[in-house]
Coordinates of C-alpha atoms and ligand atoms in Angstrom, one line a residue:
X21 CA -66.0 23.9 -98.9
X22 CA -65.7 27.5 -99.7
X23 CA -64.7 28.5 -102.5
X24 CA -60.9 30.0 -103.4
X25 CA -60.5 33.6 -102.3
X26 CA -60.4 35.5 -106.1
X27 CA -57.1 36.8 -107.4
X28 CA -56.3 40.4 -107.5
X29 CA -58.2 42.5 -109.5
X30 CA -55.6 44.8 -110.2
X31 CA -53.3 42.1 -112.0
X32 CA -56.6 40.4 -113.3
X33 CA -57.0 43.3 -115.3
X34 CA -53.8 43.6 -116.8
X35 CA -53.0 42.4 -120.0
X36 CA -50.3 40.6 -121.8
X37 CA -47.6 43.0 -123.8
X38 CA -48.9 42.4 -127.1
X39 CA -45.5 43.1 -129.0
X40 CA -44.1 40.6 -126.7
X41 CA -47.3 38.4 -127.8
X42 CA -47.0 38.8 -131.7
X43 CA -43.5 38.5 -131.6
X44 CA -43.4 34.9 -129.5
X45 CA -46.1 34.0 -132.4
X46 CA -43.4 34.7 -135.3
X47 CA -41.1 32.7 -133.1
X48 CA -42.9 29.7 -132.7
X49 CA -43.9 29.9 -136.6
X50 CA -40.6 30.2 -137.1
X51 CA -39.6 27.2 -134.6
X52 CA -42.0 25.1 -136.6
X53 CA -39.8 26.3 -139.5
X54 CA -42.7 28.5 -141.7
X55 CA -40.3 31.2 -143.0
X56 CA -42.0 34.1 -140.9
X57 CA -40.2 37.9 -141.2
X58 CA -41.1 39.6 -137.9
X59 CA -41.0 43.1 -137.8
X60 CA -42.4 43.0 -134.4
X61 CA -39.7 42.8 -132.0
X62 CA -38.3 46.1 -130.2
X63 CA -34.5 45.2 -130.0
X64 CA -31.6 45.6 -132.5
X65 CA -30.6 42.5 -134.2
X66 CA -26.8 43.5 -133.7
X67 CA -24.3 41.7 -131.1
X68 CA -23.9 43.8 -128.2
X69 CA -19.9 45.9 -129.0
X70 CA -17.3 43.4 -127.9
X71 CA -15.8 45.3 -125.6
X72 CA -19.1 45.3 -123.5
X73 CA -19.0 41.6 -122.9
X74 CA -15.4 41.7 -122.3
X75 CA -15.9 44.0 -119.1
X76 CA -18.7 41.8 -118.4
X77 CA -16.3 39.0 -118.7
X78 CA -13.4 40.6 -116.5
X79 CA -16.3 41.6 -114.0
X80 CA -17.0 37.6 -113.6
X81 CA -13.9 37.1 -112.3
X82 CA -13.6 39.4 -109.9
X83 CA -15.8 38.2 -106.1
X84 CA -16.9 41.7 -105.6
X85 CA -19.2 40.9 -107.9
X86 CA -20.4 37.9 -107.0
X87 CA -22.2 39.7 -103.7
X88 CA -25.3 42.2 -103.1
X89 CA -24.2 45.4 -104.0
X90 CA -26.1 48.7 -103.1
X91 CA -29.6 48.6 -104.4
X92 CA -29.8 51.8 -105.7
X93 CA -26.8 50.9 -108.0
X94 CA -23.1 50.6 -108.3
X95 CA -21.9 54.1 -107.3
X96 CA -19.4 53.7 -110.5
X97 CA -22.4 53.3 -113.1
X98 CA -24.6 56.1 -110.8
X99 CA -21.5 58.5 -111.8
X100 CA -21.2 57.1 -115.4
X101 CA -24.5 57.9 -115.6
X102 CA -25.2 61.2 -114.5
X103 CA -21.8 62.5 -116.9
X104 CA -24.3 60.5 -119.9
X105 CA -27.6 62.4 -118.1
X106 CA -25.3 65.9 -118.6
X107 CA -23.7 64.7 -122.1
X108 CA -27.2 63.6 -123.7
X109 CA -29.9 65.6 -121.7
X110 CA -28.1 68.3 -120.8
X111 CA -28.8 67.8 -116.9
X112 CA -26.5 68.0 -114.3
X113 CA -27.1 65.4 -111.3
X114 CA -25.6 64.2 -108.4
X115 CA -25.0 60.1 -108.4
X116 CA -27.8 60.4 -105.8
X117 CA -30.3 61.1 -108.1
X118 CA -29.5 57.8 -110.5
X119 CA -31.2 54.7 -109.5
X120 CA -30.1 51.8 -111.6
X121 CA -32.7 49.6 -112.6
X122 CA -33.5 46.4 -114.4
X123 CA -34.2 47.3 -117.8
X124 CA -35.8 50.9 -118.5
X125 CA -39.2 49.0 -118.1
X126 CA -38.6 48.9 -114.3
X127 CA -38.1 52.5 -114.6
X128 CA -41.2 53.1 -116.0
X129 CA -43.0 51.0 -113.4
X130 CA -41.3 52.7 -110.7
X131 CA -41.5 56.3 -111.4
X132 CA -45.3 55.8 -111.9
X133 CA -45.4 54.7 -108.6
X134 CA -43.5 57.5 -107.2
X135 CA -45.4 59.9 -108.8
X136 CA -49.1 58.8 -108.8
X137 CA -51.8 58.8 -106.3
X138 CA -54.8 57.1 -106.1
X139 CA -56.9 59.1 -108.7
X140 CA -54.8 60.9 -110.4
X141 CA -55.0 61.8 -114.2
X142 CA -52.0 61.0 -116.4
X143 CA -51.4 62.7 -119.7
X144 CA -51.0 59.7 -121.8
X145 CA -50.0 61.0 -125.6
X146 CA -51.2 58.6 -128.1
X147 CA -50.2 56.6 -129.8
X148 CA -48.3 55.0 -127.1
X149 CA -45.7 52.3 -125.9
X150 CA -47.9 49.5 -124.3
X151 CA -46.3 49.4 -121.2
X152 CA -47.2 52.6 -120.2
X153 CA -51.2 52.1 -119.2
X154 CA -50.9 49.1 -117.2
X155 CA -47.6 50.9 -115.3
X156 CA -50.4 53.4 -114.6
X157 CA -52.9 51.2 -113.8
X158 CA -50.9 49.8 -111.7
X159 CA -49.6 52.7 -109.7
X160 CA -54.0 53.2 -109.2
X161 CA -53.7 56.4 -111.9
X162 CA -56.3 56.8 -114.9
X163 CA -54.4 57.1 -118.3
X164 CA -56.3 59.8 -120.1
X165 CA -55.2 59.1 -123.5
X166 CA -54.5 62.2 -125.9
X167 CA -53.9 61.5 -129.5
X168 CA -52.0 62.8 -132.2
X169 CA -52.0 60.9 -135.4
X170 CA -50.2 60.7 -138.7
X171 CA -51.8 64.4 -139.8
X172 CA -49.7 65.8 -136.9
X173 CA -46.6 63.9 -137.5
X174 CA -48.0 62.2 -134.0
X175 CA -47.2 64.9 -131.6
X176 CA -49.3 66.3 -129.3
X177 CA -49.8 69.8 -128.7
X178 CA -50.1 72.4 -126.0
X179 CA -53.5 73.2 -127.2
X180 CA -54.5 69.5 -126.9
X181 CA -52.9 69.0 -123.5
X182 CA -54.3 71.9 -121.9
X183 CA -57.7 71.0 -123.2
X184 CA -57.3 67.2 -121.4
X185 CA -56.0 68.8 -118.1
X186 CA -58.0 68.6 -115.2
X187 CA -57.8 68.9 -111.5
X188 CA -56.8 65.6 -111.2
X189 CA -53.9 65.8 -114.1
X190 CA -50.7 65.1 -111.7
X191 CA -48.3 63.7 -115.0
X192 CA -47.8 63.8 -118.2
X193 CA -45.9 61.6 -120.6
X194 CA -43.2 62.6 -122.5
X195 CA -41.3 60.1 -125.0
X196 CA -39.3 61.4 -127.8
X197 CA -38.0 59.6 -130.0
X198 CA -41.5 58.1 -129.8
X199 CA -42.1 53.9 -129.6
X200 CA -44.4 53.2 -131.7
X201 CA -44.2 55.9 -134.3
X202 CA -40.3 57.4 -134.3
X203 CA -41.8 60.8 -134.0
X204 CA -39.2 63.5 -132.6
X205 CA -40.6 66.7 -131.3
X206 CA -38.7 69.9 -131.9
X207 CA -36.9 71.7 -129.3
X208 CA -39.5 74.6 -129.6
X209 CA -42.2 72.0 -129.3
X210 CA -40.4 70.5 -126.8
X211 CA -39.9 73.9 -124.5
X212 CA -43.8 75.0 -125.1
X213 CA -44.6 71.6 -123.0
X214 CA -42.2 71.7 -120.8
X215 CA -42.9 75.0 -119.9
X216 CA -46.7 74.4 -119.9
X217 CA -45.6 71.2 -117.4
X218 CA -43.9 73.5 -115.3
X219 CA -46.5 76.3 -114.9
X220 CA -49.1 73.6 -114.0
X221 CA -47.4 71.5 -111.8
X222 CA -47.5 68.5 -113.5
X223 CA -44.9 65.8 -113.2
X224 CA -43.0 64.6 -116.2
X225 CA -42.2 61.1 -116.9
X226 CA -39.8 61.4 -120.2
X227 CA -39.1 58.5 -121.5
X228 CA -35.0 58.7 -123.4
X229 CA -34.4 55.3 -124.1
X230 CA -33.8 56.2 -127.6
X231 CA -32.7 59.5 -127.4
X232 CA -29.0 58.6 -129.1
X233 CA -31.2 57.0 -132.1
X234 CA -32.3 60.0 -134.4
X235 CA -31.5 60.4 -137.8
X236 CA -31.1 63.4 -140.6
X237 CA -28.8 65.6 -138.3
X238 CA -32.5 66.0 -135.7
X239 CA -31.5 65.9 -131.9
X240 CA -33.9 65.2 -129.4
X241 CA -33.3 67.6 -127.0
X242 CA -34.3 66.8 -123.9
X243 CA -37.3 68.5 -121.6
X244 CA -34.6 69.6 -118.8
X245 CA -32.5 70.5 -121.4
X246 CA -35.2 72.7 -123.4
X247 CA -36.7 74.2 -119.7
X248 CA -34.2 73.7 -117.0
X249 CA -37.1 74.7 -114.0
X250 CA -39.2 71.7 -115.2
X251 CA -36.1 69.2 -113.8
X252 CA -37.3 69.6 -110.2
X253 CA -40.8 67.7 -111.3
X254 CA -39.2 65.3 -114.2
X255 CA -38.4 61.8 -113.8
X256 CA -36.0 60.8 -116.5
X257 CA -36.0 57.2 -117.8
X258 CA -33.2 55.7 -119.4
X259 CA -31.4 52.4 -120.3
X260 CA -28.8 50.7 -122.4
X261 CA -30.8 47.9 -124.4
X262 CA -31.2 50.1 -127.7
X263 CA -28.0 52.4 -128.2
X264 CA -25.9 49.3 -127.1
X265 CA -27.9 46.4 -128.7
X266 CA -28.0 45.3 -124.8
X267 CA -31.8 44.5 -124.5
X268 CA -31.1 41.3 -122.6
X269 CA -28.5 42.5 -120.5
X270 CA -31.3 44.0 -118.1
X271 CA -30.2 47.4 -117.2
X272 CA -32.0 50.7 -117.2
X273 CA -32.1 54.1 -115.2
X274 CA -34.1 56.3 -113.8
X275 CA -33.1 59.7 -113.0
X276 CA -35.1 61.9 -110.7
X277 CA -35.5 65.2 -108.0
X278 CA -34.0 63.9 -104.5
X279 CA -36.8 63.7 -102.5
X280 CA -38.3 61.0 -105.5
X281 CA -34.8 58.8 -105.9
X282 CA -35.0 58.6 -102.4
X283 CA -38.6 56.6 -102.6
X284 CA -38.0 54.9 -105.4
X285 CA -34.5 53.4 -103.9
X286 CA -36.8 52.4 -101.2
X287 CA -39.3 50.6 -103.4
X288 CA -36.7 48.9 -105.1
X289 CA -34.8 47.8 -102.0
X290 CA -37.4 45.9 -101.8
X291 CA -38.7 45.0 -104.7
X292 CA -35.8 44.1 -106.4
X293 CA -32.4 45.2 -104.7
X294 CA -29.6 45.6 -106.8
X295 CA -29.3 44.8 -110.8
X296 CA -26.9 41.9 -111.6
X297 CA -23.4 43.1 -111.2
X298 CA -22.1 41.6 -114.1
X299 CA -24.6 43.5 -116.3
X300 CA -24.1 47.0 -114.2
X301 CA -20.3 46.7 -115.1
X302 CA -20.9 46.1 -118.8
X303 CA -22.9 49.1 -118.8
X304 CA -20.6 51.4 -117.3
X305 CA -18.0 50.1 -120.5
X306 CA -20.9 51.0 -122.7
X307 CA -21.7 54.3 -121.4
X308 CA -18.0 55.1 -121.3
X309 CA -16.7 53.7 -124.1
X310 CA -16.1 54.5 -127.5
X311 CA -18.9 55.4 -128.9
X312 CA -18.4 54.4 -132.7
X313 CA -19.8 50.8 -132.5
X314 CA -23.1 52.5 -131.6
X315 CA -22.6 54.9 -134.3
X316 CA -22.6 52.1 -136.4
X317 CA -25.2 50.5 -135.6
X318 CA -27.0 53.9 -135.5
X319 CA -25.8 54.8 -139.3
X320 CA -27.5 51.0 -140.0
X321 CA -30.8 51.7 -138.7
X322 CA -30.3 55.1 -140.4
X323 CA -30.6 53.1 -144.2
X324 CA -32.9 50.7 -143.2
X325 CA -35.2 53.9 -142.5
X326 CA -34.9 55.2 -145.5
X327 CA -35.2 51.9 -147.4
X328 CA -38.5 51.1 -145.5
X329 CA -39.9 54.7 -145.9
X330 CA -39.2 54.2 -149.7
X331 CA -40.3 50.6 -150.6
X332 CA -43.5 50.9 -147.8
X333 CA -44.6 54.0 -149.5
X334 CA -44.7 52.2 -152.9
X335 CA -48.3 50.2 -151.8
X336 CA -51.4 52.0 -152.4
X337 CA -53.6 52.6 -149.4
X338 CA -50.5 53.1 -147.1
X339 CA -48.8 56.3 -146.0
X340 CA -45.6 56.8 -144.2
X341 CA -44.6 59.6 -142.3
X342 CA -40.7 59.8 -142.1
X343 CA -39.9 59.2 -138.4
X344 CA -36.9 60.3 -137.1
X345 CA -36.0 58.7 -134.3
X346 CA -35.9 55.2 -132.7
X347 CA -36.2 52.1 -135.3
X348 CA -39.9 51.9 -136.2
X349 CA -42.1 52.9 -138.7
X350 CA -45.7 53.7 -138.1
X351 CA -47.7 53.9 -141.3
X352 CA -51.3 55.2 -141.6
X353 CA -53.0 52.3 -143.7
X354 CA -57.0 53.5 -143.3
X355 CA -56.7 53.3 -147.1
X356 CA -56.5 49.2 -146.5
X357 CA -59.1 48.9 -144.5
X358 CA -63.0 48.6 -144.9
X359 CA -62.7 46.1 -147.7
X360 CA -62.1 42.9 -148.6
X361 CA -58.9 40.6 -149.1
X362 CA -58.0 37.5 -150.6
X363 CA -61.7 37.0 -149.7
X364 CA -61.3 38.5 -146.0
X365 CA -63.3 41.3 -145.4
X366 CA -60.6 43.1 -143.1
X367 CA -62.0 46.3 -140.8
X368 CA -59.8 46.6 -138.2
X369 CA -55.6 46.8 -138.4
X370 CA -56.0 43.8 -135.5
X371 CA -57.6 41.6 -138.4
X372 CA -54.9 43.2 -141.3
X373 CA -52.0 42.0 -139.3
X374 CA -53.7 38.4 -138.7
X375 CA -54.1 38.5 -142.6
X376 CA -50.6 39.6 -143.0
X377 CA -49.4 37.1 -141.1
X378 CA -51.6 33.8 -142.2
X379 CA -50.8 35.4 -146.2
X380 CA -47.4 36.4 -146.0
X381 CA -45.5 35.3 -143.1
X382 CA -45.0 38.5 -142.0
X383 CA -45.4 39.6 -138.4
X384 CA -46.2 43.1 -138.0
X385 CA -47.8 45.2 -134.7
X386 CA -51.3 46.5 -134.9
X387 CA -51.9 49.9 -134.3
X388 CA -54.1 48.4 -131.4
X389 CA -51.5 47.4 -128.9
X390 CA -50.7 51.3 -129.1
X391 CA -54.0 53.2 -129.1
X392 CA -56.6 53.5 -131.9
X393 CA -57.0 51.1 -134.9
X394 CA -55.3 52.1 -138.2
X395 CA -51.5 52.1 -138.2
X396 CA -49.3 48.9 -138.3
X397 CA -45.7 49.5 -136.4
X398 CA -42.9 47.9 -138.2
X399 CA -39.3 48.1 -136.6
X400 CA -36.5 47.8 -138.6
X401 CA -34.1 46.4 -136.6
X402 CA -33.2 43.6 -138.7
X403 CA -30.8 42.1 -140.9
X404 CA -31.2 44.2 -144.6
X405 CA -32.0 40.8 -146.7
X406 CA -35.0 40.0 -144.5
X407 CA -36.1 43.3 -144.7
X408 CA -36.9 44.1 -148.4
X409 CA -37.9 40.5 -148.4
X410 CA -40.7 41.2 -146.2
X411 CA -41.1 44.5 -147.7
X412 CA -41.9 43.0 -150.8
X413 CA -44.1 40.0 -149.7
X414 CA -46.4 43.0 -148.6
X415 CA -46.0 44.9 -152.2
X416 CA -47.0 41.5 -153.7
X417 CA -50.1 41.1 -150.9
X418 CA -51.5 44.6 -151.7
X419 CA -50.2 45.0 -155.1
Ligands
LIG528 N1 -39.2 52.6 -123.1 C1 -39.6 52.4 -124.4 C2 -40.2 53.5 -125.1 C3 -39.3 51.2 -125.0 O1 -39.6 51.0 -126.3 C4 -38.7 50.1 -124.3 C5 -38.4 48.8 -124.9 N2 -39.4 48.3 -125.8 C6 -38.4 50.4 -122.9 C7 -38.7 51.6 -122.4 C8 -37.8 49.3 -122.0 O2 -36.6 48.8 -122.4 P1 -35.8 47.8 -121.5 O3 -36.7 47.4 -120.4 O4 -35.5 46.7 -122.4 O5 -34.6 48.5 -121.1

């Protein structure tokens, strides 16, 4: 008999999202009833605003909804969201140009592959959301990883950039607020990539999703906002899951130049087709609703910040940049590392957060999912209790 033709490489070679992974850990600790803190999961802990699931609700009842809609999108949540695009990222679009999809980690995956050739560089900066290689990997690019770390507030410069560009550079990354470190560039910083972007060529994949998440009066202005030319090569990704506490809801966006929503509605008419009606109409209340729930929510995240910042800062060996955006924190803990504890000698952040876990019962990220060792990602998007409790667990680990 001969043997089983091999899987495919390309999907061999990807791995599992390991903040997905460490938090289903904490879960099943938790399910076995080990009081774990997890600090490890991307998604508010709030209910998503009632008046979301109430349109949702109407929306049920209503057999419009209950059929295939256009894949591209509902053209009433394509409109609501081009008025957000020109509210929050100071673009105007046509409807067109939306294409609604499910979750912004669709997005992701599909602007890749409208943007990337077989070959091509992409301007990765470091540290990075996980997701983002294997989208690359899988759209046949190479991820060219350019870090910034703490000592930069982890933002890449021009300089750095331009010094990673190549012939082969056809994107570059942009995410601000950043996933994993809440880092917020400036809107000159902002303007001196874009307009580097611009004058090379270069596509831009700017990641938003948290752009309505920023704290201490800082905006993240937006790369079309700061250099208007740089729209026509900008992909803008977007979603509801973290203004709108909406992360299972399933309902992202991607805004882009024509000639790219047009091949990316074609992708998706067949990868996909359209998102769940139900969940496009609750975004469209979220969008354009009142706002205040999220600002809510938004002044929450705001104190647990601060709180985290404050009591984190308090161990030796650990230092916290204030981010400003999104709801992580991304300390530098080097000074932890390269010794031994509770009689584990502990080298690497991968090993620190095993120990933190197996010691404390405290889930935490390793700076590995997200680029080099050294930093632990903690999100703060949970109730206040649990999270000076878990706060202080670590004091009393490293104390
Ligand atoms: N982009 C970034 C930077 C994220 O952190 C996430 C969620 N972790 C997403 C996109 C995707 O969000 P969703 O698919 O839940 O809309």
């Amino acid at each position: 008999m001969t043997e089983r033709a091999p899987l495919s490489r390309k999907l061999s070679a990807i791995a599992e999202s390991a903040t997905l992974k460490v938090d289903s850990k904490a879960k099943a600790l938790k399910a076995e009833g080990r009081p774990v803190i997890s600090y490890a999961a991307g998604e508010p802990d709030f209910a998503t605003p009632q008046f979301v699931v109430d349109a949702a609700a109407e929306a049920l009842r209503d057999p419009a909804n209950f059929r295939y809609s256009p894949a591209a999108g509902l053209p009433a949540l394509r409109e609501a969201i081009a008025e957000k695009t020109r509210r929050d990222s100071g673009l105007e679009v046509a409807p067109s140009q939306v294409i609604v999809t499910n979750g912004g980690k669709q997005a992701v995956y599909q602007a890749f592959q409208a943007v990337v050739n077989p070959g091509d560089e992409v301007l990765l900066p470091a540290p990075y959301w996980t997701t983002y290689p294997e989208a690359i990997a899988l759209a046949d690019g190479t991820p060219v990883e350019v870090f910034a770390g703490s000592d930069q507030g982890y933002k890449v410069t021009v300089e750095q950039l331009e010094a990673a560009r190549t012939e082969k550079t056809a994107v570059l990354v942009f995410v601000s607020p950043s996933n994993p470190t809440g880092a917020v560039y400036s809107e000159e910083e902002t303007r001196a990539i874009g307009e580097w972007a611009l004058e090379h060529g270069i596509w831009v994949i700017t990641d938003e999703i948290y752009q309505n998440l920023t704290y201490e009066g800082v905006r993240a202005v937006s790369i079309v906002e700061a250099v208007p030319d740089v729209a026509g090569q900008t992909i803008l990704v977007n979603g509801v899951a973290k203004t709108y506490a909406m992360t299972g809801w399933r309902v992202g966006w991607l805004v882009a130049p024509a000639d790219a929503a047009k091949v990316v509605a074609n992708l998706q008419s067949h990868l996909t087709s359209n998102v769940n009606n139900i969940a496009q109409r609750a975004a469209i209340a979220a969008i354009s609703g009142p706002q205040d729930e999220a600002e809510q929510m938004r002044l929450a995240f705001d104190r647990r910040r601060r709180l985290m910042v404050a009591e984190l800062s308090k161990i030796d060996g650990v230092s916290v940049p204030t981010p400003h955006g999104a709801f992580y924190v991304y300390p530098d803990v080097t000074g932890l590392l390269g010794r031994e504890w509770g009689g584990r000698r502990i080298d690497t952040t991968l090993q620190l957060a095993d120990y933190i876990l197996d010691e404390a019962e405290v889930a935490v990220v390793p700076g590995e999912a997200f680029g080099p060792s050294g930093y632990l990602r903690l999100s703060y998007a949970l109730g206040d209790d649990q999270l000076l409790e878990g706060i202080q667990r670590l004091q009393k680990l490293f104390g």
